Amino acid sequence: MTRIAIVGVAGRMGRTLVNAVEQDAKATLAAGIVEPGSSLAGVDIGELAGAGKKGVTAVNSLAACVDDFDVLVDFTAPAVTLENLAFCAEHGKRIVIGTTGMSDDDIATLDGYRDSVPIVFAPNMSVGVNLTLKLLETAAQALGDEGYDIEVIESHHRHKVDAPSGTALKMGEVVADALGRNLKDHGVFERVGQCGPRTRDEIGFATVRAGDIVGEHTVMFATEGERIEITHKASSRMTFAKGAVRAARWIAEKDNGRYGMQDVLALGE
Ligand code: NAD
């Protein structure tokens, strides 16, 4: 049994994770952490998640539950996640990180822990999205040098704070890598006013924020006469949460290192 602690347990992903751990026969709900100062400390995390009493009450620090868990699952915010990672390094814990919106500096900091903590870090934990990344690699290799324009379009709910989504960036990276392009040089994140015609090698990004959309991503390969679109649509956060629990069970057996969902799902990079 993998003993899982969920940090940010009162958040959208946190509450979904409680239900996902409950449904997994090989994982157990060991702890739930809410923000320091939150009045939700002391509340049963099953009740927080609408799943009924589970006998585990929320605490507001990792120190308060350090002996209770093996793997921390973190879907919070970059600064919080990096603090939690330092805690895991200090206390011999493992971590699954779903937090997005990390800067290059944040990712360099995270990477610095690869020799001291077993880490799964993925901007999207869904099995379907990770399979889609493989399909994109194949499509880019077949089409990218044949004059197909590549655009990434993503849609999310109105509360999302980072853009483009971590998944859209990952899709752009996979496509760019397959074509020997660097996303930093070829990614176009804004088109406004007299921006001129499209250049051949650019990879464009468009962002939609509306209502309660859980997460939709399309990568378009378009040329004169045809257009191919590879689309993934998440209809529930449960897909991310189930992937995160699978990652937690997987990392429980692994040595120090930074891994992605391609490793967890054995899809190969
Ligand atoms: P949310 O705002 O609903 O939840 C975040 C929670 O973290 C909040 O409840 C907040 O109180 C809590 N929190 C903040 N600081 C804390 C601290 N110091 N200690 C404990 N808890 C703290 O956001 P969300 O929609 O659940 O998304 C969270 C993150 O997960 C975002 O970065 C989002 O992009 C990402 N996300 C990733 C995936 C994936 O598959 N990797 C899927 C969905 C969302």
CSV table of C-alpha atoms and ligand atoms in Angstrom, one decimal:
chain,number,residue,atom,x,y,z
A,1,MET,CA,0.0,0.0,0.0
A,2,THR,CA,1.4,3.4,-0.9
A,3,ARG,CA,0.6,6.0,1.8
A,4,ILE,CA,-0.3,9.2,0.0
A,5,ALA,CA,-0.4,12.8,1.4
A,6,ILE,CA,-2.2,15.4,-0.7
A,7,VAL,CA,-1.1,19.0,-0.4
A,8,GLY,CA,-3.6,21.6,-1.5
A,9,VAL,CA,-6.3,19.1,-0.5
A,10,ALA,CA,-9.0,21.7,-0.5
A,11,GLY,CA,-8.3,22.8,-4.1
A,12,ARG,CA,-10.0,21.6,-7.3
A,13,MET,CA,-7.3,18.9,-7.9
A,14,GLY,CA,-6.8,18.2,-4.2
A,15,ARG,CA,-10.5,17.2,-3.7
A,16,THR,CA,-10.5,15.1,-6.9
A,17,LEU,CA,-7.3,13.4,-5.7
A,18,VAL,CA,-9.0,12.3,-2.4
A,19,ASN,CA,-11.6,10.5,-4.5
A,20,ALA,CA,-9.0,9.0,-6.8
A,21,VAL,CA,-6.9,7.6,-3.9
A,22,GLU,CA,-10.1,6.2,-2.3
A,23,GLN,CA,-10.8,4.3,-5.6
A,24,ASP,CA,-7.3,2.8,-5.8
A,25,ALA,CA,-6.9,-0.6,-4.2
A,26,LYS,CA,-3.1,-0.2,-3.8
A,27,ALA,CA,-3.0,3.3,-2.3
A,28,THR,CA,-4.2,4.8,1.0
A,29,LEU,CA,-5.2,8.3,2.0
A,30,ALA,CA,-2.6,9.1,4.7
A,31,ALA,CA,-2.8,12.9,5.0
A,32,GLY,CA,-4.2,16.1,3.6
A,33,ILE,CA,-2.5,19.5,3.9
A,34,VAL,CA,-4.3,22.9,3.6
A,35,GLU,CA,-2.8,26.3,3.5
A,36,PRO,CA,-1.2,27.6,6.7
A,37,GLY,CA,-3.8,29.6,8.6
A,38,SER,CA,-6.7,27.9,6.8
A,39,SER,CA,-9.8,27.3,8.9
A,40,LEU,CA,-10.2,23.9,7.1
A,41,ALA,CA,-7.5,22.4,9.3
A,42,GLY,CA,-9.2,19.8,11.5
A,43,VAL,CA,-11.9,19.0,8.9
A,44,ASP,CA,-12.1,15.4,7.7
A,45,ILE,CA,-10.6,15.4,4.1
A,46,GLY,CA,-13.2,13.0,2.9
A,47,GLU,CA,-15.9,15.5,3.9
A,48,LEU,CA,-13.9,18.3,2.2
A,49,ALA,CA,-14.0,16.2,-1.0
A,50,GLY,CA,-17.7,15.4,-0.7
A,51,ALA,CA,-16.8,11.7,-0.2
A,52,GLY,CA,-18.0,11.3,3.4
A,53,LYS,CA,-15.9,10.9,6.5
A,54,LYS,CA,-12.6,9.1,5.9
A,55,GLY,CA,-11.0,9.5,9.4
A,56,VAL,CA,-8.1,11.7,8.2
A,57,THR,CA,-8.3,15.3,9.2
A,58,ALA,CA,-6.6,18.1,7.3
A,59,VAL,CA,-3.4,19.7,8.8
A,60,ASN,CA,-1.7,22.9,7.8
A,61,SER,CA,1.9,21.8,7.6
A,62,LEU,CA,3.9,18.9,6.3
A,63,ALA,CA,5.7,18.7,9.6
A,64,ALA,CA,2.4,17.8,11.3
A,65,CYS,CA,2.0,14.6,9.2
A,66,VAL,CA,5.7,13.7,8.4
A,67,ASP,CA,5.5,10.2,9.8
A,68,ASP,CA,2.2,9.3,8.1
A,69,PHE,CA,3.0,9.3,4.4
A,70,ASP,CA,5.5,7.9,1.8
A,71,VAL,CA,4.6,10.0,-1.3
A,72,LEU,CA,3.4,13.6,-1.4
A,73,VAL,CA,1.1,14.6,-4.3
A,74,ASP,CA,1.4,18.3,-5.0
A,75,PHE,CA,-1.0,20.3,-7.2
A,76,THR,CA,-0.6,23.8,-5.7
A,77,ALA,CA,1.6,26.7,-7.0
A,78,PRO,CA,5.3,26.9,-8.0
A,79,ALA,CA,6.7,28.6,-4.8
A,80,VAL,CA,4.7,26.2,-2.6
A,81,THR,CA,5.8,23.2,-4.6
A,82,LEU,CA,9.5,24.1,-4.3
A,83,GLU,CA,9.2,24.5,-0.5
A,84,ASN,CA,7.5,21.1,-0.4
A,85,LEU,CA,10.3,19.6,-2.5
A,86,ALA,CA,12.9,20.8,-0.1
A,87,PHE,CA,10.9,19.2,2.8
A,88,CYS,CA,10.8,15.9,0.9
A,89,ALA,CA,14.6,16.0,0.3
A,90,GLU,CA,15.1,16.7,4.0
A,91,HIS,CA,12.8,13.9,5.2
A,92,GLY,CA,13.4,11.1,2.7
A,93,LYS,CA,9.9,11.4,1.0
A,94,ARG,CA,8.9,10.9,-2.6
A,95,ILE,CA,6.9,13.5,-4.6
A,96,VAL,CA,4.5,13.7,-7.5
A,97,ILE,CA,4.3,17.2,-8.9
A,98,GLY,CA,1.4,18.4,-11.1
A,99,THR,CA,1.8,22.1,-10.5
A,100,THR,CA,2.2,24.1,-13.7
A,101,GLY,CA,3.3,27.7,-14.4
A,102,MET,CA,6.9,27.1,-13.3
A,103,SER,CA,9.5,29.6,-14.6
A,104,ASP,CA,12.8,28.4,-16.1
A,105,ASP,CA,14.4,29.2,-12.7
A,106,ASP,CA,11.8,27.2,-10.8
A,107,ILE,CA,12.4,24.2,-13.1
A,108,ALA,CA,16.2,24.5,-12.6
A,109,THR,CA,15.6,24.5,-8.8
A,110,LEU,CA,13.4,21.5,-9.1
A,111,ASP,CA,16.0,19.7,-11.3
A,112,GLY,CA,18.6,20.4,-8.6
A,113,TYR,CA,16.8,17.8,-6.4
A,114,ARG,CA,17.0,15.0,-8.9
A,115,ASP,CA,19.8,13.3,-7.0
A,116,SER,CA,18.2,13.6,-3.6
A,117,VAL,CA,14.5,12.9,-4.2
A,118,PRO,CA,12.5,10.5,-6.4
A,119,ILE,CA,10.3,13.0,-8.4
A,120,VAL,CA,7.6,12.6,-11.0
A,121,PHE,CA,7.0,16.0,-12.6
A,122,ALA,CA,4.4,16.3,-15.4
A,123,PRO,CA,2.3,19.2,-16.6
A,124,ASN,CA,-0.4,16.7,-17.5
A,125,MET,CA,-1.0,13.4,-15.7
A,126,SER,CA,-3.7,12.0,-18.0
A,127,VAL,CA,-2.9,8.8,-19.8
A,128,GLY,CA,-4.7,10.1,-22.9
A,129,VAL,CA,-2.6,13.3,-23.1
A,130,ASN,CA,0.6,11.3,-22.7
A,131,LEU,CA,-0.4,9.0,-25.5
A,132,THR,CA,-1.3,12.2,-27.6
A,133,LEU,CA,2.3,13.4,-27.1
A,134,LYS,CA,3.6,10.2,-28.8
A,135,LEU,CA,1.1,10.7,-31.7
A,136,LEU,CA,2.3,14.3,-32.0
A,137,GLU,CA,5.9,13.2,-32.2
A,138,THR,CA,5.0,10.8,-35.0
A,139,ALA,CA,2.9,13.4,-36.9
A,140,ALA,CA,5.6,16.1,-36.6
A,141,GLN,CA,8.3,13.7,-37.9
A,142,ALA,CA,6.1,12.9,-40.9
A,143,LEU,CA,4.7,16.3,-41.7
A,144,GLY,CA,6.9,19.0,-40.2
A,145,ASP,CA,9.4,19.4,-43.0
A,146,GLU,CA,6.7,19.1,-45.7
A,147,GLY,CA,5.5,22.7,-45.3
A,148,TYR,CA,2.7,22.1,-42.7
A,149,ASP,CA,2.1,25.0,-40.4
A,150,ILE,CA,1.9,23.9,-36.7
A,151,GLU,CA,-0.4,25.7,-34.2
A,152,VAL,CA,-1.4,24.7,-30.7
A,153,ILE,CA,-4.8,25.8,-29.3
A,154,GLU,CA,-5.8,25.2,-25.7
A,155,SER,CA,-8.9,26.0,-23.7
A,156,HIS,CA,-9.4,26.0,-19.9
A,157,HIS,CA,-11.7,27.2,-17.2
A,158,ARG,CA,-11.9,30.8,-16.2
A,159,HIS,CA,-9.9,30.3,-12.9
A,160,LYS,CA,-6.7,29.1,-14.5
A,161,VAL,CA,-3.8,31.4,-13.6
A,162,ASP,CA,-1.0,30.5,-16.1
A,163,ALA,CA,-1.0,30.6,-19.9
A,164,PRO,CA,-0.4,28.9,-22.2
A,165,SER,CA,-1.1,25.7,-20.3
A,166,GLY,CA,1.8,23.5,-19.2
A,167,THR,CA,0.3,20.8,-21.5
A,168,ALA,CA,0.3,23.1,-24.5
A,169,LEU,CA,3.9,24.1,-23.9
A,170,LYS,CA,4.8,20.4,-23.5
A,171,MET,CA,3.0,19.6,-26.8
A,172,GLY,CA,4.9,22.5,-28.5
A,173,GLU,CA,8.2,21.1,-27.1
A,174,VAL,CA,7.6,17.6,-28.3
A,175,VAL,CA,6.8,18.9,-31.8
A,176,ALA,CA,9.8,21.3,-31.8
A,177,ASP,CA,12.1,18.5,-30.6
A,178,ALA,CA,10.9,16.1,-33.3
A,179,LEU,CA,11.7,18.8,-35.9
A,180,GLY,CA,15.1,19.8,-34.4
A,181,ARG,CA,13.6,23.3,-33.6
A,182,ASN,CA,13.9,25.1,-30.3
A,183,LEU,CA,10.6,26.2,-28.9
A,184,LYS,CA,12.3,29.3,-27.3
A,185,ASP,CA,13.2,30.5,-30.8
A,186,HIS,CA,10.2,29.3,-32.8
A,187,GLY,CA,7.3,29.6,-30.3
A,188,VAL,CA,4.9,32.5,-31.1
A,189,PHE,CA,2.7,33.4,-28.1
A,190,GLU,CA,1.1,36.6,-29.2
A,191,ARG,CA,-0.2,37.9,-32.5
A,192,VAL,CA,-1.7,41.4,-32.4
A,193,GLY,CA,-1.9,44.4,-34.8
A,194,GLN,CA,0.4,44.4,-37.9
A,195,CYS,CA,2.3,41.3,-37.0
A,196,GLY,CA,3.0,40.3,-40.6
A,197,PRO,CA,2.6,36.9,-42.2
A,198,ARG,CA,3.4,33.6,-40.5
A,199,THR,CA,7.0,32.4,-40.8
A,200,ARG,CA,7.5,28.8,-42.0
A,201,ASP,CA,9.0,27.4,-38.9
A,202,GLU,CA,7.1,29.1,-36.1
A,203,ILE,CA,4.9,27.2,-33.8
A,204,GLY,CA,1.9,29.3,-32.8
A,205,PHE,CA,0.0,29.2,-29.5
A,206,ALA,CA,-3.6,30.4,-28.8
A,207,THR,CA,-5.3,30.4,-25.5
A,208,VAL,CA,-9.0,30.3,-24.6
A,209,ARG,CA,-10.2,30.9,-21.0
A,210,ALA,CA,-13.9,30.4,-20.4
A,211,GLY,CA,-16.5,28.9,-18.0
A,212,ASP,CA,-15.7,25.5,-16.6
A,213,ILE,CA,-13.7,23.9,-19.4
A,214,VAL,CA,-11.5,21.2,-17.7
A,215,GLY,CA,-8.8,21.2,-20.4
A,216,GLU,CA,-8.8,20.9,-24.2
A,217,HIS,CA,-5.8,20.8,-26.5
A,218,THR,CA,-5.6,20.7,-30.3
A,219,VAL,CA,-2.4,20.7,-32.4
A,220,MET,CA,-3.1,21.6,-36.0
A,221,PHE,CA,-0.9,20.7,-38.9
A,222,ALA,CA,-2.2,22.8,-41.8
A,223,THR,CA,-1.0,23.2,-45.4
A,224,GLU,CA,-2.6,24.1,-48.7
A,225,GLY,CA,-5.4,21.6,-49.3
A,226,GLU,CA,-5.6,19.9,-46.0
A,227,ARG,CA,-5.5,20.1,-42.2
A,228,ILE,CA,-4.9,17.5,-39.6
A,229,GLU,CA,-5.9,18.2,-36.0
A,230,ILE,CA,-4.9,16.0,-33.1
A,231,THR,CA,-7.2,16.8,-30.2
A,232,HIS,CA,-7.4,15.7,-26.5
A,233,LYS,CA,-10.4,16.8,-24.4
A,234,ALA,CA,-10.5,16.2,-20.7
A,235,SER,CA,-14.1,16.0,-19.4
A,236,SER,CA,-13.3,15.5,-15.7
A,237,ARG,CA,-10.3,16.2,-13.4
A,238,MET,CA,-10.5,12.6,-12.5
A,239,THR,CA,-8.3,11.7,-15.5
A,240,PHE,CA,-5.4,13.8,-14.0
A,241,ALA,CA,-6.0,12.6,-10.5
A,242,LYS,CA,-6.0,8.9,-11.5
A,243,GLY,CA,-2.7,9.5,-13.4
A,244,ALA,CA,-1.2,11.2,-10.3
A,245,VAL,CA,-2.2,8.2,-8.1
A,246,ARG,CA,-0.7,5.8,-10.6
A,247,ALA,CA,2.5,8.0,-10.6
A,248,ALA,CA,2.6,7.9,-6.8
A,249,ARG,CA,2.4,4.1,-6.7
A,250,TRP,CA,5.1,3.9,-9.4
A,251,ILE,CA,7.5,6.4,-7.7
A,252,ALA,CA,7.2,4.6,-4.4
A,253,GLU,CA,9.4,1.9,-5.9
A,254,LYS,CA,12.0,4.1,-7.6
A,255,ASP,CA,15.4,5.6,-6.8
A,256,ASN,CA,16.2,9.3,-6.7
A,257,GLY,CA,15.7,11.0,-10.1
A,258,ARG,CA,13.4,13.2,-12.1
A,259,TYR,CA,10.8,11.2,-14.1
A,260,GLY,CA,7.8,12.1,-16.3
A,261,MET,CA,4.6,10.4,-17.1
A,262,GLN,CA,6.2,8.9,-20.2
A,263,ASP,CA,8.3,6.9,-17.7
A,264,VAL,CA,5.4,6.0,-15.5
A,265,LEU,CA,3.3,4.8,-18.4
A,266,ALA,CA,6.4,3.2,-20.1
A,267,LEU,CA,5.7,5.1,-23.3
A,268,GLY,CA,9.4,5.9,-23.8
A,269,GLU,CA,10.6,9.5,-24.4
B,1,NAD,P1,-6.7,25.4,-6.9
B,1,NAD,O1,-6.4,26.8,-6.7
B,1,NAD,O2,-8.1,24.9,-6.9
B,1,NAD,O3,-5.9,24.5,-5.7
B,1,NAD,C1,-4.7,24.9,-5.2
B,1,NAD,C2,-4.8,24.6,-3.7
B,1,NAD,O4,-3.5,24.8,-3.1
B,1,NAD,C3,-5.7,25.6,-3.0
B,1,NAD,O5,-6.6,24.9,-2.3
B,1,NAD,C4,-4.7,26.4,-2.0
B,1,NAD,O6,-5.3,26.7,-0.8
B,1,NAD,C5,-3.6,25.3,-1.8
B,1,NAD,N1,-2.4,25.8,-1.3
B,1,NAD,C6,-1.7,27.0,-1.6
B,1,NAD,N2,-0.6,27.2,-0.9
B,1,NAD,C7,-0.6,26.1,0.0
B,1,NAD,C8,0.3,25.7,1.0
B,1,NAD,N3,1.4,26.5,1.3
B,1,NAD,N4,0.0,24.6,1.7
B,1,NAD,C9,-1.0,23.8,1.4
B,1,NAD,N5,-1.9,24.1,0.4
B,1,NAD,C10,-1.7,25.3,-0.3
B,1,NAD,O7,-5.9,24.9,-8.2
B,1,NAD,P2,-6.1,23.6,-9.1
B,1,NAD,O8,-7.1,23.9,-10.2
B,1,NAD,O9,-6.4,22.4,-8.2
B,1,NAD,O10,-4.7,23.5,-9.8
B,1,NAD,C11,-3.5,23.4,-9.0
B,1,NAD,C12,-2.3,23.3,-9.9
B,1,NAD,O11,-2.3,22.0,-10.6
B,1,NAD,C13,-2.2,24.4,-11.0
B,1,NAD,O12,-0.8,24.7,-11.2
B,1,NAD,C14,-2.8,23.6,-12.2
B,1,NAD,O13,-2.3,24.2,-13.5
B,1,NAD,C15,-2.2,22.3,-12.0
B,1,NAD,N6,-2.9,21.2,-12.7
B,1,NAD,C16,-2.1,20.2,-13.2
B,1,NAD,C17,-2.6,19.1,-13.8
B,1,NAD,C18,-1.7,18.0,-14.3
B,1,NAD,O14,-2.2,17.0,-14.8
B,1,NAD,N7,-0.4,18.1,-14.1
B,1,NAD,C19,-4.0,19.0,-14.0
B,1,NAD,C20,-4.8,20.0,-13.4
B,1,NAD,C21,-4.2,21.1,-12.8
